[in-house]
Amino acid sequence: MEHQMTAAAGLDARPPERQAVDDPWLLVRHGTDPAGFARDESLFALANGTLGVRGNLEEADSASQATLLSGVWERTPIEYHERFPGFASHTDTRIPVADATHIRLRLGDTPVRLDQGEWLQFERILDLRHGCYRRRLRWRSPQGATLEIEAERLVSLAEAGLLAIRYRVRSIDYRGPVTLESSIGCGREAVGQGDDPRIGSRLAGGLTTWAAQANEASAWVGQQTTHSGIRLACVQRHEQAAGLVFRNAGRTTDGVMQAYAGTLAPGQSVGLDKYVAYAFTAPFATDSADTLPARAEATLAAAIALGYPALLERQARVLAGFWAQADLAIAGDPATERALRLNLFHLFQSSGRDGHSSTAAKGLTGEGYEGHYFWDAEAFMLPALVTLAPELARAMLAYRHRTLGHARRHARELNHLRGALYAWRTISGDECSAYFPGGSAQYHINAAVAWAVRLYVDASGDQAFLLECGAEMIFETARIWLEIGHFNPRRGGAFCIHEVTGPDEYSALVDNNHYTNRMAQRHLRDAAATAEWMALSHPADYAALAARIGLQADEPTQWLAAAQAMHLPVDAALGIFPQDDGFLDKPRLPAALATTPDKRPLLLRMHPLGIYRHQVCKQADALLALMLAGEQVDVAAKRRNFDYYEAITVHDSTLSASTFAVIAAEVGYADKAHRYFLDTLRVDLDDLHGNAAHGLHMAAMAGSWLALTWGYGGLRVHDGLPALAPRLPAAWRSYRFGLRWRDAHLRVEVDGDGVQYTLTEGSALTFLHDGLPQRLHAGQPLRACPARASSRRRR
């Protein structure tokens, strides 16, 4: 087994970051410690929004290797000893599918077992510019034969279901026959959950094989889920390099195999170019799966006609467009630049592109969180994507619109007569959390979706999306606030929202959670403004939408009244926003309980009630409200809130550090901003939370870009315009980033003397620098002084 391999004497034992330090486009690993292999499979994973393949070794078995398809998941009933109305009835789990990465070796009749030989040199490389994973291994068998194995693969960003592998074996001192057995394996089951709800699943059913076939031309398997009604086909074909001929094909114990044989002499090489394609049906589809192999074969025929070098060139072209938008450079800190590129790369490749999927918490890099989508897709990932790849932000929102019917049904399950409530964790659109205090009670998800719609429309100018999809989502989700909130006479008529859970899941079912109320206020104002805009500018569209959802004429007025009366108190003694009505009345959690030598969060060490009774935050909550909707709050107030909540936040969520980095930069805490920036930047590279082996943290990766652009760059949106207030961290000589705003691309370059703004695309752009309007024209860069923390006053 791969995880049984041991490092041989003389191996390159350099630390992971001792690599080609002058090339920020390459992530390089030389380590052979088995404990790090599963994490590296996550870091070297490749994906395209539909297909995800973890970064294994083709010749070796790995318990954590998986191939994932965003649209292939299984449904499992949730069993309760005591079930009450509205409880989630089932969970959906993305499950591993047929894995076609395997290429086994035989020297003569002896299978190559990497764990039984000596590893002389080993290197993995993730090429961020070209979008491929390469690795090289020099290995000596127990019999003394030395081989050099080189493999490169890509998951096509231009073709949803395509994987291509270029595989070569060179003899150093071996002379004799060699066989390459290329297979599709179907024996991989979903990881069991155990005692950690963040990892794995509890499945009733899974994938079964409905067909399998192998011959000289191709090999394929068909699989189907037991409960969700999804069928898929995985097909493989090859092009042999010189020195190999087809030997045989057939079934294996868990799939199919095609074998190719040849001979090797010292200095000679043999190899294969392997092409794999997947096709699958929609869930609960009634149409036949008979066409799936033919669909996959057509994908393969086109790929083989292009050939591997052309596929790699096309991959680089797709990425070149993305990297041009990011326009990233950090002078004097290639490790940080590399880490930012790595994080953006994984976010870009794991994000859904077809409107039928979003971006899962672990992307397509692992099985953590069962492949579920959370609200962090809209609150963290979309803000990073919207100025880099707006088409991906649109696809993310299109998924939410496609599942709006599920959100309406979920609202009825919770006794709301109208409106829609998006699920806390989901794949199909249905709520998949059995723990409603931490799941369904997070009504703020509605506000995050509405906030993301407005951000996308502001940044892209895509009013067609607002008319066709966005307004309906904003209106239907806004209705819920009037369902759960009320004008409280005991609070002077303030609009209060009771029994909700905010982002801080260590305080559940509270009254007037500050984040929820502030985001609801933004949501309600935007809903009223959108209704007014549609009624004036597109009256026919507005009338049709109102008729379709039964929108009453007075509802926008009610929304605006609730927003204006929203309960957002300030504690008189502390000068901060209480996280909720009772939060400041609780004792602080004793330090002995808050700290532990291991990386397990409190929720895995304490009963929920023991956590809820204390003043302790899992992650940024009130501070996140100030980041997303805090334009009206002055810097001094933000600083007081930062000081208070930093002292009681344990950062058990990887969502937390980026928000603290952004607010710290805004209020002038330069050292803390840099520390939190590094926390979110390297959460997976350094495995800071101890679970990168189960997939990478997409929201934290996106958060590192937000910490750069929103934190150091000061980026916000004010009245539909981009607003910037760049600062230079002490650790850097200069830095640069780009952002797409409608039909323009803005380059922001910051150094010790200030900031320079340049349009690299477009004719003109209006934006704010440090609160002051600027009009930038093509060919006329603008130089400005750096922002001051105290200059960002209440607007």
mmCIF file of C-alpha atoms in Angstrom, residues 1-8 32-38 41 57 60-64 113-117 119:
data_model
loop_
_atom_site.group_PDB
_atom_site.id
_atom_site.type_symbol
_atom_site.label_atom_id
_atom_site.label_comp_id
_atom_site.label_asym_id
_atom_site.label_seq_id
_atom_site.Cartn_x
_atom_site.Cartn_y
_atom_site.Cartn_z
ATOM 1 C CA MET A 1 0.000 0.000 0.000
ATOM 2 C CA GLU A 2 1.159 3.538 -0.728
ATOM 3 C CA HIS A 3 0.809 4.534 2.899
ATOM 4 C CA GLN A 4 3.174 1.734 3.912
ATOM 5 C CA MET A 5 6.078 3.129 1.885
ATOM 6 C CA THR A 6 9.145 4.166 3.802
ATOM 7 C CA ALA A 7 11.764 6.725 2.865
ATOM 8 C CA ALA A 8 15.011 5.172 1.720
ATOM 9 C CA THR A 32 8.294 10.544 0.877
ATOM 10 C CA ASP A 33 6.870 10.473 4.385
ATOM 11 C CA PRO A 34 3.770 8.236 4.136
ATOM 12 C CA ALA A 35 1.987 10.445 6.671
ATOM 13 C CA GLY A 36 1.950 13.268 4.146
ATOM 14 C CA PHE A 37 0.831 11.327 1.072
ATOM 15 C CA ALA A 38 -2.908 11.785 1.609
ATOM 16 C CA GLU A 41 -3.095 13.879 -2.955
ATOM 17 C CA LEU A 57 0.789 7.649 -8.003
ATOM 18 C CA ALA A 60 0.545 2.415 -6.186
ATOM 19 C CA ASP A 61 -2.544 1.642 -4.157
ATOM 20 C CA SER A 62 -3.853 4.388 -1.905
ATOM 21 C CA ALA A 63 -6.701 4.230 0.553
ATOM 22 C CA SER A 64 -7.353 7.948 0.083
ATOM 23 C CA ARG A 113 5.498 -2.966 -5.762
ATOM 24 C CA LEU A 114 6.865 0.461 -4.917
ATOM 25 C CA ASP A 115 6.641 -0.207 -1.197
ATOM 26 C CA GLN A 116 8.994 -3.156 -1.567
ATOM 27 C CA GLY A 117 11.771 -1.284 -3.327
ATOM 28 C CA TRP A 119 13.098 5.195 -3.637
#
